[in-house]
mmCIF file of C-alpha atoms and ligand atoms in Angstrom:
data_model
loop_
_atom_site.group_PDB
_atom_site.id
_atom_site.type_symbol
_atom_site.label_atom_id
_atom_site.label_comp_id
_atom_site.label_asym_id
_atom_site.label_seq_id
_atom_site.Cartn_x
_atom_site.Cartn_y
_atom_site.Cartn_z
ATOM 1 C CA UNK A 1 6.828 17.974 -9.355
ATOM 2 C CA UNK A 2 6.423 19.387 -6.034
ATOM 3 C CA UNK A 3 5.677 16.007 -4.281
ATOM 4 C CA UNK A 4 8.992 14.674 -5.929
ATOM 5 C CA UNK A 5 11.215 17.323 -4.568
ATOM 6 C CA UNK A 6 9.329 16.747 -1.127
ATOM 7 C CA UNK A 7 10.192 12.700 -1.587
ATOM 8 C CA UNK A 8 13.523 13.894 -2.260
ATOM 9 C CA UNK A 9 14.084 15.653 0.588
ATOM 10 C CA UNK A 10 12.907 13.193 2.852
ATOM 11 C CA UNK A 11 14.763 10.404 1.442
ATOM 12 C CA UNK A 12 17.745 12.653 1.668
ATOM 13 C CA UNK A 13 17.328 13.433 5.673
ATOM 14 C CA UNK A 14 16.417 9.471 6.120
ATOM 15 C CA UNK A 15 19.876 8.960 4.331
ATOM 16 C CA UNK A 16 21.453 11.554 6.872
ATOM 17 C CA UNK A 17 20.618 9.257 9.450
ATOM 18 C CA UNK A 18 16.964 10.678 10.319
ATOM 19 C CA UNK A 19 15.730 7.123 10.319
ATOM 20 C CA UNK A 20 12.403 8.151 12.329
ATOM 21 C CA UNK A 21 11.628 9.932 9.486
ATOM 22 C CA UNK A 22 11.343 6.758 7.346
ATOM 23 C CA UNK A 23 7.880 6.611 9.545
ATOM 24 C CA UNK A 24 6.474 9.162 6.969
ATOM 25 C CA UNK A 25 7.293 6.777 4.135
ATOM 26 C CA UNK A 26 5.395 4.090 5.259
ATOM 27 C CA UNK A 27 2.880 6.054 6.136
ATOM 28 C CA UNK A 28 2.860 7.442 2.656
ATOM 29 C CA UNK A 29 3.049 4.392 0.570
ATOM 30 C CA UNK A 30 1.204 1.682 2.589
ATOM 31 C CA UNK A 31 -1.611 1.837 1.046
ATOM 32 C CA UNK A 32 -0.232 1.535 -2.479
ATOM 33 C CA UNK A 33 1.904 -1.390 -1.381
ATOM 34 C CA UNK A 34 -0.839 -3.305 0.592
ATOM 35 C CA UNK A 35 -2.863 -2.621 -2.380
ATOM 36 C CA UNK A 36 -0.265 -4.714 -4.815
ATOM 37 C CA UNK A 37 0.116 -7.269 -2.110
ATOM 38 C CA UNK A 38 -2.736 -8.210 -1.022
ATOM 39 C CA UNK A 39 -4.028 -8.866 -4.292
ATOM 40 C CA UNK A 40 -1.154 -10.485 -5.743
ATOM 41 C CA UNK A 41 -0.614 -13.184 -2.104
ATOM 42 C CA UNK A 42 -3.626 -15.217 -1.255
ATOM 43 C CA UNK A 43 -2.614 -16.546 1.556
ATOM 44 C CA UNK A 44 -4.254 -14.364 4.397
ATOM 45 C CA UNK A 45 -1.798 -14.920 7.185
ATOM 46 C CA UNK A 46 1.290 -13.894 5.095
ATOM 47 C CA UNK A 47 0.712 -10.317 3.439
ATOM 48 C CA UNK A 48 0.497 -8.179 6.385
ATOM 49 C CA UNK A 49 4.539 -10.040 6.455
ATOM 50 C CA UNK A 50 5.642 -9.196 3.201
ATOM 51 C CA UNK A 51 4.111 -5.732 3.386
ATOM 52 C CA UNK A 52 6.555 -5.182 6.300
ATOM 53 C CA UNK A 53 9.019 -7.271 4.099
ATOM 54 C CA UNK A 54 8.858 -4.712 1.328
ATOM 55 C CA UNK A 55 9.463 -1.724 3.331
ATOM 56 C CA UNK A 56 12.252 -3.198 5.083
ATOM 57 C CA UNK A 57 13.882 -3.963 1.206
ATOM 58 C CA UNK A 58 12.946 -0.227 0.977
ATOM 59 C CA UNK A 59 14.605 1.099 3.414
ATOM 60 C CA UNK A 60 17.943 -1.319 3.095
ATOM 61 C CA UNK A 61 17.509 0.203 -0.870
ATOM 62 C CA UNK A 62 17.052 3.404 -0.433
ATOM 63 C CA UNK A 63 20.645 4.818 -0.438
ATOM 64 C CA UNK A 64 20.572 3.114 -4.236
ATOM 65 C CA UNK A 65 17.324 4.867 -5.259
ATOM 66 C CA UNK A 66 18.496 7.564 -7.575
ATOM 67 C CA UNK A 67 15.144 9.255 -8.651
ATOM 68 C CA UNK A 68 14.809 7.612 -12.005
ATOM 69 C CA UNK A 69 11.158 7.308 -11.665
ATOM 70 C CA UNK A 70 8.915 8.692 -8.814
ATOM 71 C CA UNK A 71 9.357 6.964 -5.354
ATOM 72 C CA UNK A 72 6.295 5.341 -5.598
ATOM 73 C CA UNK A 73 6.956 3.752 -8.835
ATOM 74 C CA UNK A 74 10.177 2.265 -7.167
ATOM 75 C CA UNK A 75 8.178 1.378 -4.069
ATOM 76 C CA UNK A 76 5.170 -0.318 -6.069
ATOM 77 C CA UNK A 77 8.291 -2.130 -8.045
ATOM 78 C CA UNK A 78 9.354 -3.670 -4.805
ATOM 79 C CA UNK A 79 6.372 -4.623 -3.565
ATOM 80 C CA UNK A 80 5.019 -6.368 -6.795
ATOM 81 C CA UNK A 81 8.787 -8.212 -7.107
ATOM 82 C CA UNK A 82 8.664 -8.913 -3.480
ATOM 83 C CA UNK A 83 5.297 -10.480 -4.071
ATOM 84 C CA UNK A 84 6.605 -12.453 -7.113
ATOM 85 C CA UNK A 85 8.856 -14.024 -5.593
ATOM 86 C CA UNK A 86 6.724 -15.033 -3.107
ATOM 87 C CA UNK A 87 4.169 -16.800 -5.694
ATOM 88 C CA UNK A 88 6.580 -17.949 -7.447
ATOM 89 C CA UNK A 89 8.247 -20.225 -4.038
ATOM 90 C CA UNK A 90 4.549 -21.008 -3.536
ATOM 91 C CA UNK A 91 4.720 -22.272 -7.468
ATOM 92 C CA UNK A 92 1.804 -19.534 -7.863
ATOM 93 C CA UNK A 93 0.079 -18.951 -11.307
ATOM 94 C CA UNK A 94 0.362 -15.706 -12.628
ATOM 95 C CA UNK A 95 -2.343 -15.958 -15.542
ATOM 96 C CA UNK A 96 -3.582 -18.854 -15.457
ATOM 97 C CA UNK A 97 -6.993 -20.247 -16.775
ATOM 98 C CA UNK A 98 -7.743 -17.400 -19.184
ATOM 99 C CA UNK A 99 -9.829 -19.104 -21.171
ATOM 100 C CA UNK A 100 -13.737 -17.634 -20.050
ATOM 101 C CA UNK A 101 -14.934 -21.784 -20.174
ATOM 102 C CA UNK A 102 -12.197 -22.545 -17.821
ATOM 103 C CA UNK A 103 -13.322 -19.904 -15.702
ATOM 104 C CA UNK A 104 -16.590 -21.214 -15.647
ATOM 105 C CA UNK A 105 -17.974 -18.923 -17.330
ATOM 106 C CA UNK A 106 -21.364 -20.828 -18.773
ATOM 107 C CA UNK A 107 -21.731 -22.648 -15.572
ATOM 108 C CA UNK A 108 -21.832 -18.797 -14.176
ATOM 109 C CA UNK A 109 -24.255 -17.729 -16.480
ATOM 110 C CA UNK A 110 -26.820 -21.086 -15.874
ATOM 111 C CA UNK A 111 -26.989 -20.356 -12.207
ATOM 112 C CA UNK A 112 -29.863 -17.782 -11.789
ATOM 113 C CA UNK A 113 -29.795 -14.729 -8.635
ATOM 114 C CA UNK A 114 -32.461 -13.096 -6.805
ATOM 115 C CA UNK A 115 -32.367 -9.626 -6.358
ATOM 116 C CA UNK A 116 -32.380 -11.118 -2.161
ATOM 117 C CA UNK A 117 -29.444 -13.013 -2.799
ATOM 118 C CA UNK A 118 -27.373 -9.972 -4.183
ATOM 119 C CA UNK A 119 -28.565 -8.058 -1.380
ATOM 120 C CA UNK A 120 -27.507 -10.924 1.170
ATOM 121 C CA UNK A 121 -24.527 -11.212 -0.567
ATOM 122 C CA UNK A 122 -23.890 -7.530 0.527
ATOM 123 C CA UNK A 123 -23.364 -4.535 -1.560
ATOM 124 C CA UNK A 124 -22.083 -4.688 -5.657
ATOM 125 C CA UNK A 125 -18.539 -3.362 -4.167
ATOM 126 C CA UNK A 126 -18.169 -6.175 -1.738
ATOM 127 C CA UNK A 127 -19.365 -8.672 -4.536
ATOM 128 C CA UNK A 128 -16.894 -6.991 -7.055
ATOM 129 C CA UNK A 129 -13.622 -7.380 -4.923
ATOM 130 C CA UNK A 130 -14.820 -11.202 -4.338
ATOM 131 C CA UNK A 131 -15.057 -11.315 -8.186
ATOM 132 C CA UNK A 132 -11.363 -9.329 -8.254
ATOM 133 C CA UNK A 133 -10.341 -11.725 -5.943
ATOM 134 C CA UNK A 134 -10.928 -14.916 -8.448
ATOM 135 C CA UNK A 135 -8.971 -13.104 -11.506
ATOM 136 C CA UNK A 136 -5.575 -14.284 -12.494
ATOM 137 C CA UNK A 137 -3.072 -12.738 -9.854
ATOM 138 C CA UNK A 138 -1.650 -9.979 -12.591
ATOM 139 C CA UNK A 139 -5.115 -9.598 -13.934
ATOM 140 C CA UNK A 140 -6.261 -8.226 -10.453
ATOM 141 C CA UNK A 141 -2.980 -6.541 -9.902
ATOM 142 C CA UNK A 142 -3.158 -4.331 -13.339
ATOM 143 C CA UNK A 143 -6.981 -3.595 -12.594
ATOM 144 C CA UNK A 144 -5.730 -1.983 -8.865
ATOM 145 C CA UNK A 145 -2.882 -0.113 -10.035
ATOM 146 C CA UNK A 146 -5.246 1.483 -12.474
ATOM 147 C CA UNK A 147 -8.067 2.450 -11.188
ATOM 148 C CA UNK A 148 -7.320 2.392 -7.651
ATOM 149 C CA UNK A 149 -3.979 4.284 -7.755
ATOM 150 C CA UNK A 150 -4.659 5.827 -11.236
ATOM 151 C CA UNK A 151 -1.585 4.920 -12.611
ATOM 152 C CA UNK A 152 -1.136 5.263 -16.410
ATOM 153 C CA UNK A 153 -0.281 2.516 -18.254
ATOM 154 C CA UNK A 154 3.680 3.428 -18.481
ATOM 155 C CA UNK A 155 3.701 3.440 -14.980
ATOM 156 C CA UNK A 156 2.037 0.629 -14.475
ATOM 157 C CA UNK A 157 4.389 -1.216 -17.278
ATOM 158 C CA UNK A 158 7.397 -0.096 -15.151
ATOM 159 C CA UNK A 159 6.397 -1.841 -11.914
ATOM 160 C CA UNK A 160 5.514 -4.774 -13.648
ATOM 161 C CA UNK A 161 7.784 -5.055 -16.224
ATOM 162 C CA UNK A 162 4.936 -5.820 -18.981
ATOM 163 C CA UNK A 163 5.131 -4.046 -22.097
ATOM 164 C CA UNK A 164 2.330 -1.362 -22.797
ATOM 165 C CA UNK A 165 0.129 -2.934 -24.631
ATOM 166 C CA UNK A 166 0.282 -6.543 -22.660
ATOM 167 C CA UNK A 167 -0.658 -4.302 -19.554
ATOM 168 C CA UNK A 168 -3.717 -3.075 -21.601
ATOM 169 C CA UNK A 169 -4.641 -6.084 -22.912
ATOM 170 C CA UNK A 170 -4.796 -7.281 -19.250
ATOM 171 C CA UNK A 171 -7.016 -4.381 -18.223
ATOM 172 C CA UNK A 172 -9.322 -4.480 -20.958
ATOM 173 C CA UNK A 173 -9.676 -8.624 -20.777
ATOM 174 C CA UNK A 174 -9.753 -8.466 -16.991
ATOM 175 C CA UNK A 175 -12.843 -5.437 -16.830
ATOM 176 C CA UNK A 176 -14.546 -8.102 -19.215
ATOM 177 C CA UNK A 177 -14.570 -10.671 -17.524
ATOM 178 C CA UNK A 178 -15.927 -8.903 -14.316
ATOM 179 C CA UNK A 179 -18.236 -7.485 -16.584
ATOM 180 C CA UNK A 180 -19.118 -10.727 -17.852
ATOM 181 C CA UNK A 181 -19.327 -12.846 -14.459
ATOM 182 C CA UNK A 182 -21.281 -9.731 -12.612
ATOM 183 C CA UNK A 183 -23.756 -10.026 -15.039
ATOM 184 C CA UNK A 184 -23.955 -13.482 -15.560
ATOM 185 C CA UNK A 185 -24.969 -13.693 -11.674
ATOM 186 C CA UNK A 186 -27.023 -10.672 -11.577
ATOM 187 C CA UNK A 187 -29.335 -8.502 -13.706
ATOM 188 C CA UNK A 188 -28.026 -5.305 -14.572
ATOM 189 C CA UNK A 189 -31.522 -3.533 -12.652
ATOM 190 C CA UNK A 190 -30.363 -5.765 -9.717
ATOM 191 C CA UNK A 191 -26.873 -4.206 -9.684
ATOM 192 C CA UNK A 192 -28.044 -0.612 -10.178
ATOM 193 C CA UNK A 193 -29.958 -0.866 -7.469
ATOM 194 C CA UNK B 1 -26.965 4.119 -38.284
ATOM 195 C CA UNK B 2 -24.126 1.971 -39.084
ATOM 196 C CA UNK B 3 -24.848 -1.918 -37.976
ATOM 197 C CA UNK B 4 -20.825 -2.131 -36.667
ATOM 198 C CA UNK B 5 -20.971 -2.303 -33.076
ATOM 199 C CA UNK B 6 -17.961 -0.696 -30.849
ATOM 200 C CA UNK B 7 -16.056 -3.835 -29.661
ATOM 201 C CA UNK B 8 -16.243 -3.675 -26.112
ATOM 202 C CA UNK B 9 -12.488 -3.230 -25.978
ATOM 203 C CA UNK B 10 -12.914 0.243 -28.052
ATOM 204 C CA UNK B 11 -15.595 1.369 -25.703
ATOM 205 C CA UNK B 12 -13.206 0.657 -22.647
ATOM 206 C CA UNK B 13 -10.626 2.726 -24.582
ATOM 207 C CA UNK B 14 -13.466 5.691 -24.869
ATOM 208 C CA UNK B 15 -14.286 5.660 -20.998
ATOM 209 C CA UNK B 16 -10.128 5.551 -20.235
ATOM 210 C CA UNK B 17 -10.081 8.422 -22.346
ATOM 211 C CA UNK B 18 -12.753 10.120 -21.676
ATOM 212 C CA UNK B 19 -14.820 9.782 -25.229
ATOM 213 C CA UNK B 20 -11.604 11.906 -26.555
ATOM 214 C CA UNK B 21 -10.494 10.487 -29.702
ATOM 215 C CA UNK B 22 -13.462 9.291 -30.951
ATOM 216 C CA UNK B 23 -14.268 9.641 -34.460
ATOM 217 C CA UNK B 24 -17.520 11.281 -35.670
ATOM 218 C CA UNK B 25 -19.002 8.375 -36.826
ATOM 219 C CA UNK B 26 -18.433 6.315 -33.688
ATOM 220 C CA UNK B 27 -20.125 9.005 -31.595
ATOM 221 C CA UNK B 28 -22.989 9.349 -33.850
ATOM 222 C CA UNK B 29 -23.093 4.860 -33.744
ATOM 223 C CA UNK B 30 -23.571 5.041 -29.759
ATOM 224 C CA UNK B 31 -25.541 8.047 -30.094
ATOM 225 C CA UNK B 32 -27.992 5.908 -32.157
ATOM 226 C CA UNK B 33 -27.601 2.340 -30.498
ATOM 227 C CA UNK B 34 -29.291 1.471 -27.898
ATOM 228 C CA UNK B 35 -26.783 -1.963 -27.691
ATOM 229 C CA UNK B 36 -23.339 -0.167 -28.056
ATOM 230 C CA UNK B 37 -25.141 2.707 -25.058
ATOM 231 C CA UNK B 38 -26.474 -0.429 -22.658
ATOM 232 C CA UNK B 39 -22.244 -1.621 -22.902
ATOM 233 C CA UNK B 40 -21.426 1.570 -22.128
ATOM 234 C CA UNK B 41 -23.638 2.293 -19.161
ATOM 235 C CA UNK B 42 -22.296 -1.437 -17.971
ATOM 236 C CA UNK B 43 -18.503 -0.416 -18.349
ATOM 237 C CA UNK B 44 -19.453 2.858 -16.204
ATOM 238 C CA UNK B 45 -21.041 1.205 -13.265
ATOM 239 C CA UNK B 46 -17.702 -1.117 -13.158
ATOM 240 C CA UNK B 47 -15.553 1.788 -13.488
ATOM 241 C CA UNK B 48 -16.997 3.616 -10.810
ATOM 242 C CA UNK B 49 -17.683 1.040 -8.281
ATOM 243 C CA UNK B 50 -13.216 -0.605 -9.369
ATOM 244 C CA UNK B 51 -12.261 3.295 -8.250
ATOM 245 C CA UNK B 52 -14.390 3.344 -5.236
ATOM 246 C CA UNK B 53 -12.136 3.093 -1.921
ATOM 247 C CA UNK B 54 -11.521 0.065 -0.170
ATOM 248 C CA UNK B 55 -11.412 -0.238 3.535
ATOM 249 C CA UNK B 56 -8.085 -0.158 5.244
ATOM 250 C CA UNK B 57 -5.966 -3.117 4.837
ATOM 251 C CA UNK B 58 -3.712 -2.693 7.326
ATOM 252 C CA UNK B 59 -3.368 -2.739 10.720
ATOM 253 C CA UNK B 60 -3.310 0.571 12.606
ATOM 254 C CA UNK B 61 0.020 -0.334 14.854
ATOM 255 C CA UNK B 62 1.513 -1.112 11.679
ATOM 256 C CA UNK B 63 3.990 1.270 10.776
ATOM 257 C CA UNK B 64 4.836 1.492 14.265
ATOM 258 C CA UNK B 65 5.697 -2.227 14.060
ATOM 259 C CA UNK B 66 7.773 -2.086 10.796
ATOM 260 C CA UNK B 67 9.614 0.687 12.271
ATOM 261 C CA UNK B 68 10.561 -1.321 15.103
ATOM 262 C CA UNK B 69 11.344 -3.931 13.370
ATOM 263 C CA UNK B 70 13.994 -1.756 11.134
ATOM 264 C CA UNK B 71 15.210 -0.360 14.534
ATOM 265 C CA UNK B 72 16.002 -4.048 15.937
ATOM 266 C CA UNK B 73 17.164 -6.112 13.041
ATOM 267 C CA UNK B 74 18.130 -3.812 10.625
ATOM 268 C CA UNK B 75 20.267 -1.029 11.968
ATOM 269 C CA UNK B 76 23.375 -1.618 13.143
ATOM 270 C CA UNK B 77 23.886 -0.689 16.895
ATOM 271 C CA UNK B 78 25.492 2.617 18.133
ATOM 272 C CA UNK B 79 27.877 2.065 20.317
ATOM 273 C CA UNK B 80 29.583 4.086 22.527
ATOM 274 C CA UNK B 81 32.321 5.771 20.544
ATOM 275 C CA UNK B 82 36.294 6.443 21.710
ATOM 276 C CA UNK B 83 35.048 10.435 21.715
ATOM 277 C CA UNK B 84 31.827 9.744 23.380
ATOM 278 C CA UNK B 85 33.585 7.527 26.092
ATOM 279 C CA UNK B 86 36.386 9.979 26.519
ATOM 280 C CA UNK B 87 34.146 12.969 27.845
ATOM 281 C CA UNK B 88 31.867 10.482 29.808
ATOM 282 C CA UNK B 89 34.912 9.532 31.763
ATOM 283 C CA UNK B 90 35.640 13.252 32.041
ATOM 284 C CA UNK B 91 32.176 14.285 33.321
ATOM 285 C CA UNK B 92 31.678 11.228 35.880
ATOM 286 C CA UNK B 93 35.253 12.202 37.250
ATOM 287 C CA UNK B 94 34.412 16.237 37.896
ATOM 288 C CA UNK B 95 31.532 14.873 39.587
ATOM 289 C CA UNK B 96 33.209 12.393 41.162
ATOM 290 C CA UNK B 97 36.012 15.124 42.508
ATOM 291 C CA UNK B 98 33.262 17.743 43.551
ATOM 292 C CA UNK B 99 31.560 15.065 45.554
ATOM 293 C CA UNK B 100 35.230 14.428 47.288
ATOM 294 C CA UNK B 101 35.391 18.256 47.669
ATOM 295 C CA UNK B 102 31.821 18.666 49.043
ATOM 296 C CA UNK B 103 31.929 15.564 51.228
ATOM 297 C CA UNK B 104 35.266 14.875 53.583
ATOM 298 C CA UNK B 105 37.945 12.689 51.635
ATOM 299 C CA UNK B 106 39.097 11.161 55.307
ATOM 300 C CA UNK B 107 35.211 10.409 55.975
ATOM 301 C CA UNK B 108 34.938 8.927 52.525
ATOM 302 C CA UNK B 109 38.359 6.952 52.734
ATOM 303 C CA UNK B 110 37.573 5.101 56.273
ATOM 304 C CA UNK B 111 34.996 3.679 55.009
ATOM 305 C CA UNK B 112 32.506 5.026 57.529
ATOM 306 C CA UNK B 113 29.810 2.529 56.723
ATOM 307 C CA UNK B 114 27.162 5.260 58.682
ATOM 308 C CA UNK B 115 28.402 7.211 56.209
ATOM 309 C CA UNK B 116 25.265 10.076 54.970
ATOM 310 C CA UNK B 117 25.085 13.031 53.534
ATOM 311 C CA UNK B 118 24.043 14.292 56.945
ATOM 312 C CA UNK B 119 27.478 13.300 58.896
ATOM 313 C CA UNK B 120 29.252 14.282 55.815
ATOM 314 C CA UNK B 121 27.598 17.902 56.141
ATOM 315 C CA UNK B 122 28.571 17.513 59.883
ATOM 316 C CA UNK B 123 31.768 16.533 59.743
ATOM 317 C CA UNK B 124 32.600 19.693 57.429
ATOM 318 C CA UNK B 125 31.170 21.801 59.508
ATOM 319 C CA UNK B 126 28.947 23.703 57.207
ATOM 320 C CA UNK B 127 25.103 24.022 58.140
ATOM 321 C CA UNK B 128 22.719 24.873 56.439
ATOM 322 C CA UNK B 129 21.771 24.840 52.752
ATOM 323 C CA UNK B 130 23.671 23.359 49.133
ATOM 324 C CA UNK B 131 23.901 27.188 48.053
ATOM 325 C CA UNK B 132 25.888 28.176 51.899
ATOM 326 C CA UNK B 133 27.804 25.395 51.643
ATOM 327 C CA UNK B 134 29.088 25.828 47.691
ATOM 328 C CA UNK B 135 29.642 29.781 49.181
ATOM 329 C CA UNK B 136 31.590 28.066 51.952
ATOM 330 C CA UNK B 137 33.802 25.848 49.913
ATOM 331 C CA UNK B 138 34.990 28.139 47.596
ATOM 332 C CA UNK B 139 34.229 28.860 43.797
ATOM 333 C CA UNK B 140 35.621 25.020 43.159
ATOM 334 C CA UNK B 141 32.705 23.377 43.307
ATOM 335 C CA UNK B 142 29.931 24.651 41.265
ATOM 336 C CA UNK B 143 32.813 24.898 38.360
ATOM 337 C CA UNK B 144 33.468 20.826 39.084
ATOM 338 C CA UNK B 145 29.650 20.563 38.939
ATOM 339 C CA UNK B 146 29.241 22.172 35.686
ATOM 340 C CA UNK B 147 32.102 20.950 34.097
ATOM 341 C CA UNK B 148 30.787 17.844 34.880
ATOM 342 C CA UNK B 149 27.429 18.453 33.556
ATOM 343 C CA UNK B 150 29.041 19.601 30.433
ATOM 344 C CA UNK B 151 30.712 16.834 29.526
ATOM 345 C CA UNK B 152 28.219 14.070 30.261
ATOM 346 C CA UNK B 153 26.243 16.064 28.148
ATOM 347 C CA UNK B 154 28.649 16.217 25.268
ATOM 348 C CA UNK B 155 28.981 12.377 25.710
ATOM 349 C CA UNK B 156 25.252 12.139 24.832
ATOM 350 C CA UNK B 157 25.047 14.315 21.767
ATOM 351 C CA UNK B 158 28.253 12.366 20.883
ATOM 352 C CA UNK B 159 26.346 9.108 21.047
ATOM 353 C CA UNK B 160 23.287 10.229 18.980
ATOM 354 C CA UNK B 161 25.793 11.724 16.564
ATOM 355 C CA UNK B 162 27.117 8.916 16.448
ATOM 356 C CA UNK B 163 23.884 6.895 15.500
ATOM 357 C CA UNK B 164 23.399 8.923 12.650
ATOM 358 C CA UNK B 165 27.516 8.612 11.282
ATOM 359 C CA UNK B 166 26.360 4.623 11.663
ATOM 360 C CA UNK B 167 23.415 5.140 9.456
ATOM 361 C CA UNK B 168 24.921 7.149 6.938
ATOM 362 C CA UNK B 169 27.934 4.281 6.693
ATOM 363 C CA UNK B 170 24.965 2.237 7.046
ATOM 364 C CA UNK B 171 23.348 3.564 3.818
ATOM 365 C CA UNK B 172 26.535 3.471 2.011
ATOM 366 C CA UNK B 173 27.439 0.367 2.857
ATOM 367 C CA UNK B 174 24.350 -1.220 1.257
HETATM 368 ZN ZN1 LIG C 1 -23.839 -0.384 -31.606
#
């Protein structure tokens, strides 16, 4: 409550034509926005663009932003409809290839691991976000938003514009299959380690 | 023992809850099973190791950069306003007239192309320091001075008042 009358204040003095102030926005929210952008654009050379695409839209917005939901919520709405639009000129999938065979799932599971190959392949986080990195686009997106910004689900719904239980569904099916292709490259001892 | 495993999407609802909501018979199954406990110890490790923090993706310069960027091609431009322009007028023209007073007008009107601020000091006969020679020429001067200060200095609040009148319309405009 207190960090929404503090956002309010801010966005009010930014609106009074403190624009340096807008500094502390970015500041704020750049890590939530790079977060939904970088997973959601693959293309290297383009996010650190739309990341200063989306906080341009936020500032040209921000005399329309009325407080219905937290300022992040709005921000992370941006960002993720920024993005989409981006895929979506790119002709993008969102979810594709759900199906674990198409994801190559068995062929996963025949190819064997040493615990030296995990360990050349660097640490389980680095392997994990390579893993994230191969999920569906909204797959990886959901996963972030929750347990990297610890958004609830209704949150999480808003920016996306999923319904509840689709944005579940998408959690629960994407932790799987990480689940799944982690251990189908590596014994659970190896990634305990 | 019941031989109904959790499905691995109820034990990923027990770790997003925190084990609340269980129902007696569900904690007593992973209590007892050594499968349902191994899925559960797997769903952990991922949980932990999706919330662990990433290194920055972003550039350090970067807000500086999208600020500047919202500076150049975003905002409109300030210009100099009718008030603003008014009092700079006013403030470069006391100047202008103290320098006349300080300095000799016939000196400054022929033109004298050896013209310094040493002949000028000749010429009207005052020696020695700024502070004589204001004592010398009367109260005029540091008043022309000061008015003059005044009002370029009113003509540069007015211009960064200005900036923010252009933002405001700015934000209302959008
Ligand atoms: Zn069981």
């Amino acid at each position: 409550m207190e960090q929404r009358e503090e956002s309010k204040q801010l966005v009010a003095r930014i609106l009074a034509g403190h624009t340096e102030e807008f500094e502390a926005v970015i500041e704020r929210y750049k890590k939530l926005v790079a977060h939904i952008v970088f997973k959601m654009v693959t293309i290297e050379a383009d996010r650190e663009d739309i990341c200063q695409e989306v906080f341009v839209k936020v500032f040209q917005k921000l005399g329309s932003f009325k407080f219905e939901s937290k300022l992040s919520t709005w921000i992370a709405t941006i960002a993720y409809n920024t993005s989409l639009n981006y895929l979506e000129k790119k002709r993008a999938p969102l979810v594709d290839d759900l199906m674990p065979e198409e994801n190559g799932l068995e062929r996963l599971a025949a190819e064997t691991y040493s615990p030296e190959d995990c360990a050349d392949r660097g640490n389980l986080s680095e392997i994990l976000i390579e893993e994230i990195d191969k999920l569906p686009v909204q797959y990886g997106t959901v996963l972030v938003l929750y347990h990297l910004e610890e958004m609830p689900y209704r949150e999480i719904s808003e920016i996306t514009g999923l319904p509840d239980g689709t944005v579940k569904s998408h959690l629960f099916r994407a932790r799987k299959l990480l689940k799944d292709r982690l251990l189908a490259k590596y014994k659970m001892e190896d990634l305990c380690r | 023992m019941s031989i109904e495993h959790l499905s691995e999407g109820r034990i990923q609802e027990c770790l997003d809850n925190r084990f609340r909501g269980l129902s007696p018979t569900e904690l007593k199954h992973i209590k007892d099973c050594e499968h349902c406990q191994g899925l559960v110890m797997e769903y952990k490790l991922l949980y932990a190791e999706l919330a662990k923090d990433r290194p920055e993706l972003l550039p350090t310069d970067f807000t500086s950069r999208t600020m500047a960027i919202i500076r150049q091609q975003v905002l409109p431009a300030a210009g100099l306003g009718r008030s603003s322009l008014v009092f700079a007028i006013g403030g470069l023209l006391s100047c202008l007239a103290a320098i006349i007073y300080l300095f000799d007008i016939k000196a400054l009107l022929n033109g004298a192309a050896s013209f310094s601020l040493e002949s000028a000091v000749a010429q009207s006969g005052t020696v020695g320091s700024l502070s004589k020679m204001t004592t010398d020429l009367g109260p005029m001067l540091p008043i022309l001075i000061f008015a003059g200060l005044i009002l370029v200095g009113v003509a540069v609040a007015d211009k960064l008042l200005l900036r923010q009148k252009t933002t405001r319309a700015y934000f209302l405009s959008v």
